[in-house]
PDB file of C-alpha atoms in Angstrom:
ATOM      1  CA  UNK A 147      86.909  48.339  91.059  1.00  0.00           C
ATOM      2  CA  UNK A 148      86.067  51.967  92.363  1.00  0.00           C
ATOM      3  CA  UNK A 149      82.905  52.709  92.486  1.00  0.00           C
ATOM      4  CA  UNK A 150      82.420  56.928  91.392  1.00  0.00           C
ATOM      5  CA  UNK A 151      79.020  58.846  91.695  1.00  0.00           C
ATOM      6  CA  UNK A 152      78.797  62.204  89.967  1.00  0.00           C
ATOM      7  CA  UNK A 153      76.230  64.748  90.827  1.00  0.00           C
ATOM      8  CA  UNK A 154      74.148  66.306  89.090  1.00  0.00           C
ATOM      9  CA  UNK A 155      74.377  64.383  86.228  1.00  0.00           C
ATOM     10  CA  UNK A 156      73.076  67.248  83.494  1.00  0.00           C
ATOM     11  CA  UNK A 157      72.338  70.584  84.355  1.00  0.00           C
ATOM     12  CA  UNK A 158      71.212  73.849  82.649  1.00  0.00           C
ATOM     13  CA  UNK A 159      73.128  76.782  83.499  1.00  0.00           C
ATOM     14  CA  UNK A 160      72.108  80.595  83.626  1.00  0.00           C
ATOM     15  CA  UNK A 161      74.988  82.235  81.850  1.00  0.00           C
ATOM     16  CA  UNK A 162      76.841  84.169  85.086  1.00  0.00           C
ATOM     17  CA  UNK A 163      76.374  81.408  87.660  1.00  0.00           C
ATOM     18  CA  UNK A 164      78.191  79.262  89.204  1.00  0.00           C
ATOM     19  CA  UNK A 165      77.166  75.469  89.472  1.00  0.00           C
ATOM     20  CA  UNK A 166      79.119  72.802  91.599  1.00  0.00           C
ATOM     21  CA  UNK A 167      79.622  69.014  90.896  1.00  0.00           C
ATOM     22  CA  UNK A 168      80.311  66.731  93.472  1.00  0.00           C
ATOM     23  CA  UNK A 169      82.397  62.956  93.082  1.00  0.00           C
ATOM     24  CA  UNK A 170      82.131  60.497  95.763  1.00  0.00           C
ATOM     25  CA  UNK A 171      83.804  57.355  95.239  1.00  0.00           C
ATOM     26  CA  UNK A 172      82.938  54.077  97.206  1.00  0.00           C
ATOM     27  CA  UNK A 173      86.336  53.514  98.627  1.00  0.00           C
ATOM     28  CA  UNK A 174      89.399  55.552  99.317  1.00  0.00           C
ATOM     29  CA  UNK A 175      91.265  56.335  96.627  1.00  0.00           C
ATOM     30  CA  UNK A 176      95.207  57.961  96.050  1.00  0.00           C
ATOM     31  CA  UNK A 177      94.535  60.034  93.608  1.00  0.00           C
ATOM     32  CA  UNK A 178      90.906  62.252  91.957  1.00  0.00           C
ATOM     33  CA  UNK A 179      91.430  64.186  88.775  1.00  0.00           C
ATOM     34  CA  UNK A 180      88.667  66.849  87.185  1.00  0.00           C
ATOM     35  CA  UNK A 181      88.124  66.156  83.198  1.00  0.00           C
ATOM     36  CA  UNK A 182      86.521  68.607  80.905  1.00  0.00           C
ATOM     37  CA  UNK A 183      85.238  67.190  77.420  1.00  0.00           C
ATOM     38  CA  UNK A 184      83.876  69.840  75.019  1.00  0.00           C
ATOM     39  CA  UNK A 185      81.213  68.777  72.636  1.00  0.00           C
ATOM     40  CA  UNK A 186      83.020  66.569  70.118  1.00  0.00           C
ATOM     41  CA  UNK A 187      86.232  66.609  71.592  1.00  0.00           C
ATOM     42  CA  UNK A 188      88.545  64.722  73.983  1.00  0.00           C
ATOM     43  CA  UNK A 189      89.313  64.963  77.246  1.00  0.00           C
ATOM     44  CA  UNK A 190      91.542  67.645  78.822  1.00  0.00           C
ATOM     45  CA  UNK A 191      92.599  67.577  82.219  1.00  0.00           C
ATOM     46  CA  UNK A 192      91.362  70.678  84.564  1.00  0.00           C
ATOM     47  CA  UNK A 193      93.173  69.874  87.193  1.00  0.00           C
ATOM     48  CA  UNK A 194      94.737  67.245  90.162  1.00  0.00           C
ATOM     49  CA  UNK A 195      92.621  67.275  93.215  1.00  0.00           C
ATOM     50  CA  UNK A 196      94.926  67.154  96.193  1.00  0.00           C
ATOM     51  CA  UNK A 197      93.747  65.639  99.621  1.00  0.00           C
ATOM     52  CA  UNK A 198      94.300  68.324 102.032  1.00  0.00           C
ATOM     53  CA  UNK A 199      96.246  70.828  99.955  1.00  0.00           C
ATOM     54  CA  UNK A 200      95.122  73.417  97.053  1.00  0.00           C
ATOM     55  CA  UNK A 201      94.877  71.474  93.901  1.00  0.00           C
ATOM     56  CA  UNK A 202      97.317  71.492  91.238  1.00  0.00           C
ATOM     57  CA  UNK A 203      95.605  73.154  87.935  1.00  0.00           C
ATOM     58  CA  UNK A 204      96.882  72.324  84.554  1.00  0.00           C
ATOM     59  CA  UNK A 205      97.913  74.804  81.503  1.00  0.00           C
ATOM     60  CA  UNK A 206      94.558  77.141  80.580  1.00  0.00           C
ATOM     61  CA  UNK A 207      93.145  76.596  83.779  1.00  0.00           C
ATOM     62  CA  UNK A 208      93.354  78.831  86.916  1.00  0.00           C
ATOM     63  CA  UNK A 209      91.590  78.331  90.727  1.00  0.00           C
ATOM     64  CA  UNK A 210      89.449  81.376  90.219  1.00  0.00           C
ATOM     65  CA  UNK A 211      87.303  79.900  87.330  1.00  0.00           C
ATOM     66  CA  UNK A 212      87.467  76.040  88.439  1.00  0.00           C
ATOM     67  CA  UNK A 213      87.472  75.966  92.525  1.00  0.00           C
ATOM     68  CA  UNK A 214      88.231  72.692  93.418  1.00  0.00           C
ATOM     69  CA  UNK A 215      88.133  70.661  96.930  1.00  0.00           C
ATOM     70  CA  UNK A 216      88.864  67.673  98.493  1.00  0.00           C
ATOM     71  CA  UNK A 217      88.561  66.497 101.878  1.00  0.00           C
ATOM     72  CA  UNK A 218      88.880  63.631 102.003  1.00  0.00           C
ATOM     73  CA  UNK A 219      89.664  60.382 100.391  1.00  0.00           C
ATOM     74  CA  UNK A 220      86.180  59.429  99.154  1.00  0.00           C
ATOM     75  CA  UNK A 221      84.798  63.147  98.175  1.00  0.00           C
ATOM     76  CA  UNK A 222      85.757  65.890  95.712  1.00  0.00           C
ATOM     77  CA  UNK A 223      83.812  68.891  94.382  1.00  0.00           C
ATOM     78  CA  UNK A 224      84.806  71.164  90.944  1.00  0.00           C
ATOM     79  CA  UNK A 225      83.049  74.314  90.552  1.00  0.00           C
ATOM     80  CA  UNK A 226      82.490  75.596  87.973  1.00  0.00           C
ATOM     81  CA  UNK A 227      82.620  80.089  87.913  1.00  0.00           C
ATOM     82  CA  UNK A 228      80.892  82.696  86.409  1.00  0.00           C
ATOM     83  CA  UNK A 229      79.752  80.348  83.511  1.00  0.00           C
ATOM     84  CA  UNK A 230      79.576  81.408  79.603  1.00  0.00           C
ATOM     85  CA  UNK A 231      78.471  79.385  77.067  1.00  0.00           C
ATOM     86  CA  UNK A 232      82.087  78.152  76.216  1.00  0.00           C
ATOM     87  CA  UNK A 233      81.600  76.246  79.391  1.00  0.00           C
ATOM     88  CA  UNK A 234      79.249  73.746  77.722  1.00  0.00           C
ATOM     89  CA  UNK A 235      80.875  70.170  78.448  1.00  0.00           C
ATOM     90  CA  UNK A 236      80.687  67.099  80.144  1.00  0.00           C
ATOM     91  CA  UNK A 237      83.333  67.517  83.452  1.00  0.00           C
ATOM     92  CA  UNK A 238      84.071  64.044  84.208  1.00  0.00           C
ATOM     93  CA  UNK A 239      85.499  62.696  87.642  1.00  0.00           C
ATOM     94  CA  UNK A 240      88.387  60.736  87.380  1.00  0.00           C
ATOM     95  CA  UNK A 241      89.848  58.237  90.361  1.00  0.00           C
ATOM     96  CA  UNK A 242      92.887  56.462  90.671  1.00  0.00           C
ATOM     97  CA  UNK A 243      94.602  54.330  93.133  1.00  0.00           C
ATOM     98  CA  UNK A 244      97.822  54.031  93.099  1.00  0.00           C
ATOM     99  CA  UNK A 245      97.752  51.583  96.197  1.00  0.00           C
ATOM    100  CA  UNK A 246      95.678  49.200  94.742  1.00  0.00           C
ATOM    101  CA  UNK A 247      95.867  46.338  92.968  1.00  0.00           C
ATOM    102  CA  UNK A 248      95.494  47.882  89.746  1.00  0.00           C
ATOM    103  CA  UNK A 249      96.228  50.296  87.400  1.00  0.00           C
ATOM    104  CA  UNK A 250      92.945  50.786  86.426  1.00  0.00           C
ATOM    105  CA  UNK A 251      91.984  54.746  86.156  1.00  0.00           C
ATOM    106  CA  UNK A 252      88.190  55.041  86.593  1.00  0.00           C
ATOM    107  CA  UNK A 253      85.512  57.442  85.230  1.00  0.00           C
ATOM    108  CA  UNK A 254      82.475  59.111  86.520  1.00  0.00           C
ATOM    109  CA  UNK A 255      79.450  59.296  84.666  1.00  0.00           C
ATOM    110  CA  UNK A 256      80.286  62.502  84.076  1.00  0.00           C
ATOM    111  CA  UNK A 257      78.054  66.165  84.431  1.00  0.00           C
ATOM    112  CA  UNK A 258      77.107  67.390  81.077  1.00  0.00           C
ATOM    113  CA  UNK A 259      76.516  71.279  81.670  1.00  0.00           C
ATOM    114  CA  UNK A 260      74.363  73.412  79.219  1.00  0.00           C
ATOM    115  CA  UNK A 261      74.843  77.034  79.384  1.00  0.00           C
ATOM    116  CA  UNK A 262      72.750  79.369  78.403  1.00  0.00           C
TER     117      UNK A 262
ATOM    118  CA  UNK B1248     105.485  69.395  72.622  1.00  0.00           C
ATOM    119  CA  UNK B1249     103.851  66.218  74.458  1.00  0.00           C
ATOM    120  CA  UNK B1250     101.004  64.654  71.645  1.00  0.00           C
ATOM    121  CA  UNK B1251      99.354  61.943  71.814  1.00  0.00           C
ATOM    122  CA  UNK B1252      97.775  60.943  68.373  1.00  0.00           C
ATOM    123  CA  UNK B1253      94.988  58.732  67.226  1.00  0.00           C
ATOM    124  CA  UNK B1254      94.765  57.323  63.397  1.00  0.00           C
ATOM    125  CA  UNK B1255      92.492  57.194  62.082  1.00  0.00           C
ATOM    126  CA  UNK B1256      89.936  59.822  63.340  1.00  0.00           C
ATOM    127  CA  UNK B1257      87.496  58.410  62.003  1.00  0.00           C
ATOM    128  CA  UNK B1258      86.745  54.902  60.527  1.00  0.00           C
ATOM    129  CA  UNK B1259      83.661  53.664  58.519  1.00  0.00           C
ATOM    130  CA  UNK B1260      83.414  50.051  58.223  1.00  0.00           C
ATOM    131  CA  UNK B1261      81.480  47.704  57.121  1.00  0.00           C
ATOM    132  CA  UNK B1262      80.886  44.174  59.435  1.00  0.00           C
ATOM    133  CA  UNK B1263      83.209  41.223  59.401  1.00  0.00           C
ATOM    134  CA  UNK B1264      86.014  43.366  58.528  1.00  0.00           C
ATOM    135  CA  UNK B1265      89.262  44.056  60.302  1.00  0.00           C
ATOM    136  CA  UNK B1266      90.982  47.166  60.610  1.00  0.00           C
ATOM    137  CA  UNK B1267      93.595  48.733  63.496  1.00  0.00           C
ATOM    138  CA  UNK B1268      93.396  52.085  65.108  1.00  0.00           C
ATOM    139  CA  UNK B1269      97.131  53.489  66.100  1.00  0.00           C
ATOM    140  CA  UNK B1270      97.970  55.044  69.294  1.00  0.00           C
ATOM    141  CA  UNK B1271     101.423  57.572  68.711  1.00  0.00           C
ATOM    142  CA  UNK B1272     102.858  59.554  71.619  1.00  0.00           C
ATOM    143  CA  UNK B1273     105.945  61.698  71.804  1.00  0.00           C
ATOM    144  CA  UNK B1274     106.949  61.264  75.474  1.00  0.00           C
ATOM    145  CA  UNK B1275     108.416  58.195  77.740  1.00  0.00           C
ATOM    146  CA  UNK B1276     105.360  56.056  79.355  1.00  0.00           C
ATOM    147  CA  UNK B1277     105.019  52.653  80.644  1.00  0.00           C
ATOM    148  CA  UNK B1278     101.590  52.574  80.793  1.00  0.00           C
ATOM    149  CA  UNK B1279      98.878  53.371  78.015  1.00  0.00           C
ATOM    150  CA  UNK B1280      95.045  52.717  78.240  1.00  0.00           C
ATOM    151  CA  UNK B1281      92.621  51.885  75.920  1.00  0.00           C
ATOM    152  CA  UNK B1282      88.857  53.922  76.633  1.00  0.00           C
ATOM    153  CA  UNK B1283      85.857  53.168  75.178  1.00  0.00           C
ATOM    154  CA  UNK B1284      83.231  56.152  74.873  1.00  0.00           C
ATOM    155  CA  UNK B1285      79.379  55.237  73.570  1.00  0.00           C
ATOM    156  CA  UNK B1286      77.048  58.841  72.696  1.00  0.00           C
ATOM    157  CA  UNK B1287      75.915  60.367  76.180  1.00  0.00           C
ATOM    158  CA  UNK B1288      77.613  57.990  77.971  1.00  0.00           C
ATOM    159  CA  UNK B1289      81.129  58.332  79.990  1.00  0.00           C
ATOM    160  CA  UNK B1290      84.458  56.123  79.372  1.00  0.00           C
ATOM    161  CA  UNK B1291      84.927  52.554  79.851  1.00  0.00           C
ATOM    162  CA  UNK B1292      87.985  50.890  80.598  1.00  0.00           C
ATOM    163  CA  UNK B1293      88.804  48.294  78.196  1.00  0.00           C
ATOM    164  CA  UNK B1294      92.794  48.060  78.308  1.00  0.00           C
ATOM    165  CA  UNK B1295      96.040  48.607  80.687  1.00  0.00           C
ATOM    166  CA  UNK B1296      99.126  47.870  78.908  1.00  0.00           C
ATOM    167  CA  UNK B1297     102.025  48.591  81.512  1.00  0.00           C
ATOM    168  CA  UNK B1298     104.695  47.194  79.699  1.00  0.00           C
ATOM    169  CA  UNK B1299     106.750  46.946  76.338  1.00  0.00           C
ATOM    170  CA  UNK B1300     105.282  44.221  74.174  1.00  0.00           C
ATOM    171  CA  UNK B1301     102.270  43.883  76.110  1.00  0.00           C
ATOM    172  CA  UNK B1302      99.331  42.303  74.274  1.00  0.00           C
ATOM    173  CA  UNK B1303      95.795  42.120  75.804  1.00  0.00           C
ATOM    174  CA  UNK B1304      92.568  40.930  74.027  1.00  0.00           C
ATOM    175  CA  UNK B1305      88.915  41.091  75.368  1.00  0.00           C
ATOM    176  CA  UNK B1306      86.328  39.828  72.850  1.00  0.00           C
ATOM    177  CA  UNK B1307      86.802  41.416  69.115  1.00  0.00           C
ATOM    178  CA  UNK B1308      89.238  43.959  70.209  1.00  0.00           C
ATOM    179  CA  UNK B1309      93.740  43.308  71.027  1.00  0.00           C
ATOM    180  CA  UNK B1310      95.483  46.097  71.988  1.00  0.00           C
ATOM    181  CA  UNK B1311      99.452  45.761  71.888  1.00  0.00           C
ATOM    182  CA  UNK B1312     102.057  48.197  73.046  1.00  0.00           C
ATOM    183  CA  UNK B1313     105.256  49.400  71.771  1.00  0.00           C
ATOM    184  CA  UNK B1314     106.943  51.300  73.996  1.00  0.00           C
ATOM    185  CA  UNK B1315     110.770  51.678  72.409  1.00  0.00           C
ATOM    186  CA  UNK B1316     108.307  52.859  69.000  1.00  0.00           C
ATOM    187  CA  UNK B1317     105.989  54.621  71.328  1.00  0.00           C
ATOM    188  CA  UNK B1318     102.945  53.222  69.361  1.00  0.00           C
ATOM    189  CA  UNK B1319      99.783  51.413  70.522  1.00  0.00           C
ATOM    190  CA  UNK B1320      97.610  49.479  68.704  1.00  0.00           C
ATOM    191  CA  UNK B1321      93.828  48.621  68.661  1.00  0.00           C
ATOM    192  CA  UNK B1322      93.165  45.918  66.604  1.00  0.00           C
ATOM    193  CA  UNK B1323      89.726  45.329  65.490  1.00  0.00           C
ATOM    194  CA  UNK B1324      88.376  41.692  64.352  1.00  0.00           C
ATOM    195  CA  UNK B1325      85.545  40.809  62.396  1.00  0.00           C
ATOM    196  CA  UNK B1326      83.797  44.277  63.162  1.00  0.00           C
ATOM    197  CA  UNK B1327      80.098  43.907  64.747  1.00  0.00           C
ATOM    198  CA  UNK B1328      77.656  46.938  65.265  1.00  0.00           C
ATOM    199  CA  UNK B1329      78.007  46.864  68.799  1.00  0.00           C
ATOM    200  CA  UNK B1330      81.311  48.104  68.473  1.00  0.00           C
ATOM    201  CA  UNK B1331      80.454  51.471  67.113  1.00  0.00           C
ATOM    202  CA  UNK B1332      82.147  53.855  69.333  1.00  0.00           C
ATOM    203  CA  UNK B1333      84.225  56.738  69.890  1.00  0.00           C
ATOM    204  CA  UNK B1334      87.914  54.965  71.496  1.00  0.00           C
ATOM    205  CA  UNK B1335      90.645  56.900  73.216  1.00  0.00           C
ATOM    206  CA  UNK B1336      93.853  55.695  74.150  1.00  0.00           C
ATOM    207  CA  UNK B1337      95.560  57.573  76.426  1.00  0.00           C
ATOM    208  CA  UNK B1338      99.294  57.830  78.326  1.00  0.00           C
ATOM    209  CA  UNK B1339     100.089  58.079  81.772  1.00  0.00           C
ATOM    210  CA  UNK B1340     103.366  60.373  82.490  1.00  0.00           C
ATOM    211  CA  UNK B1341     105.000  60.896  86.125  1.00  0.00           C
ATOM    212  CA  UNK B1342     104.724  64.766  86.093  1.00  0.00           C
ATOM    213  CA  UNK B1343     103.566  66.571  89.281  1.00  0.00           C
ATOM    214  CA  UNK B1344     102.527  63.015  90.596  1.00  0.00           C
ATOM    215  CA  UNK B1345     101.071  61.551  87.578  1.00  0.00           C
ATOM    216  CA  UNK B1346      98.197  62.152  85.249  1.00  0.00           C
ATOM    217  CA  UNK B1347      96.713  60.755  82.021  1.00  0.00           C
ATOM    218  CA  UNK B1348      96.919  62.650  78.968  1.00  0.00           C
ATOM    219  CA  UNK B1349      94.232  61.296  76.380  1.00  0.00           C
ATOM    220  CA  UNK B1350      94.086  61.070  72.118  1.00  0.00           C
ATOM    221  CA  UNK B1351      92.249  62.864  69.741  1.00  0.00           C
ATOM    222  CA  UNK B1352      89.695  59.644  69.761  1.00  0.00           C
ATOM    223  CA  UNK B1353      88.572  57.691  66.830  1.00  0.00           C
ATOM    224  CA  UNK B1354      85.112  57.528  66.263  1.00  0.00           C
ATOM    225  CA  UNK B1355      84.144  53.911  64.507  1.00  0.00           C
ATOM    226  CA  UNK B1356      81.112  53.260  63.126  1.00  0.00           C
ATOM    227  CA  UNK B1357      80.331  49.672  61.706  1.00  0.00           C
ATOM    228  CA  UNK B1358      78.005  49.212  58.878  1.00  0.00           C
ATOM    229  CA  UNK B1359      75.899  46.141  57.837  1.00  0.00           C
TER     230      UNK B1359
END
């Protein structure tokens, strides 16, 4: 099983500012998605980090607001933009290797963001 | 549209009972996962069903999967505490590569 690590965990946010999460997973992995969960809600996908090319953002959500790299097969960052108070959520890391073994689609701990 | 919906969305029950929470979703998939999500804490893996007819139990909890009815269940035995939870199920579809695309959740809470 895939091992993810999500920094920082929680965070409080000045409303304006932009705050950056990091996943690092213990072992190389196909495929790294970005989750947001709003308070009370389910997940939504953000967006598809891509290994070496731009990632590939869903409906609602555009590169401007929610930079995203990766690069490599281990390591992926979301940032988050010009926060508001609507960006209160837990953004949750998301790994999945479709080489493997498995079918097994992993979580991070997540990064529950306050803004204020 | 592509939904994916959870009934109930939310289930009070008491302990020893049994009840099933059902997993609906309006596009082709082969695979459909079962989450578990505790308060302040992230989601667990409890199921992969990859195929029509598939049945997996762990403990108090069998999920099944209909994939011709495009229905999941979550069948819950002889309800304990420690199963009070919020559970997702969620699909997996091919587009752009392939990405999971999650419930409403169903948030159980089991009474003495």
């Amino acid at each position: 099983s895939a091992v993810i690590s999500q920094k920082p965990s929680r965070d409080i946010c000045q409303r304006g500012t932009s705050l950056t999460i990091q996943c690092q997973v213990d072992s190389q992995v196909t495929m790294m998605f970005w989750y947001r969960q709003q308070p009370g809600q389910s997940l939504t996908l953000i967006a598809t980090a891509n290994q070496g090319s731009e990632a590939t953002y869903e409906s609602g959500f555009v590169i401007d607001k929610f930079p995203i790299s990766r690069p490599n097969l281990t390591f992926s960052t979301l940032t988050v933009s010009n926060m508001s108070p609507e960006d209160s959520s837990i953004y949750l890391c998301s790994v999945h290797d479709v080489g493997g073994s498995g079918n097994t689609i992993y979580f991070g701990e997540g990064s529950w963001l306050t803004v204020v | 549209e592509l939904k994916v919906e959870q009934n109930p969305l939310f289930l009070s029950m008491q302990e020893g009972k049994n009840y099933t929470i059902y997993c609906n979703y309006s596009t082709t998939s082969d695979r459909l996962y079962w989450y578990r999500q505790d308060p302040g804490k992230s989601l667990e893996s409890l199921f992969v069903l990859l195929s029509n007819g598939a049945v997996k139990q762990e403990g108090r909890l069998m999920a099944s999967l209909d994939t011709k009815a495009r229905l999941s269940t979550l069948h819950i035995t002889a309800a304990v505490h420690d199963l009070s939870a919020t559970y997702f199920c969620a699909i997996w579809i091919y587009n752009q590569g392939g990405k999971l695309i999650f419930g409403q959740g169903t948030e159980l809470s089991v009474k003495p």
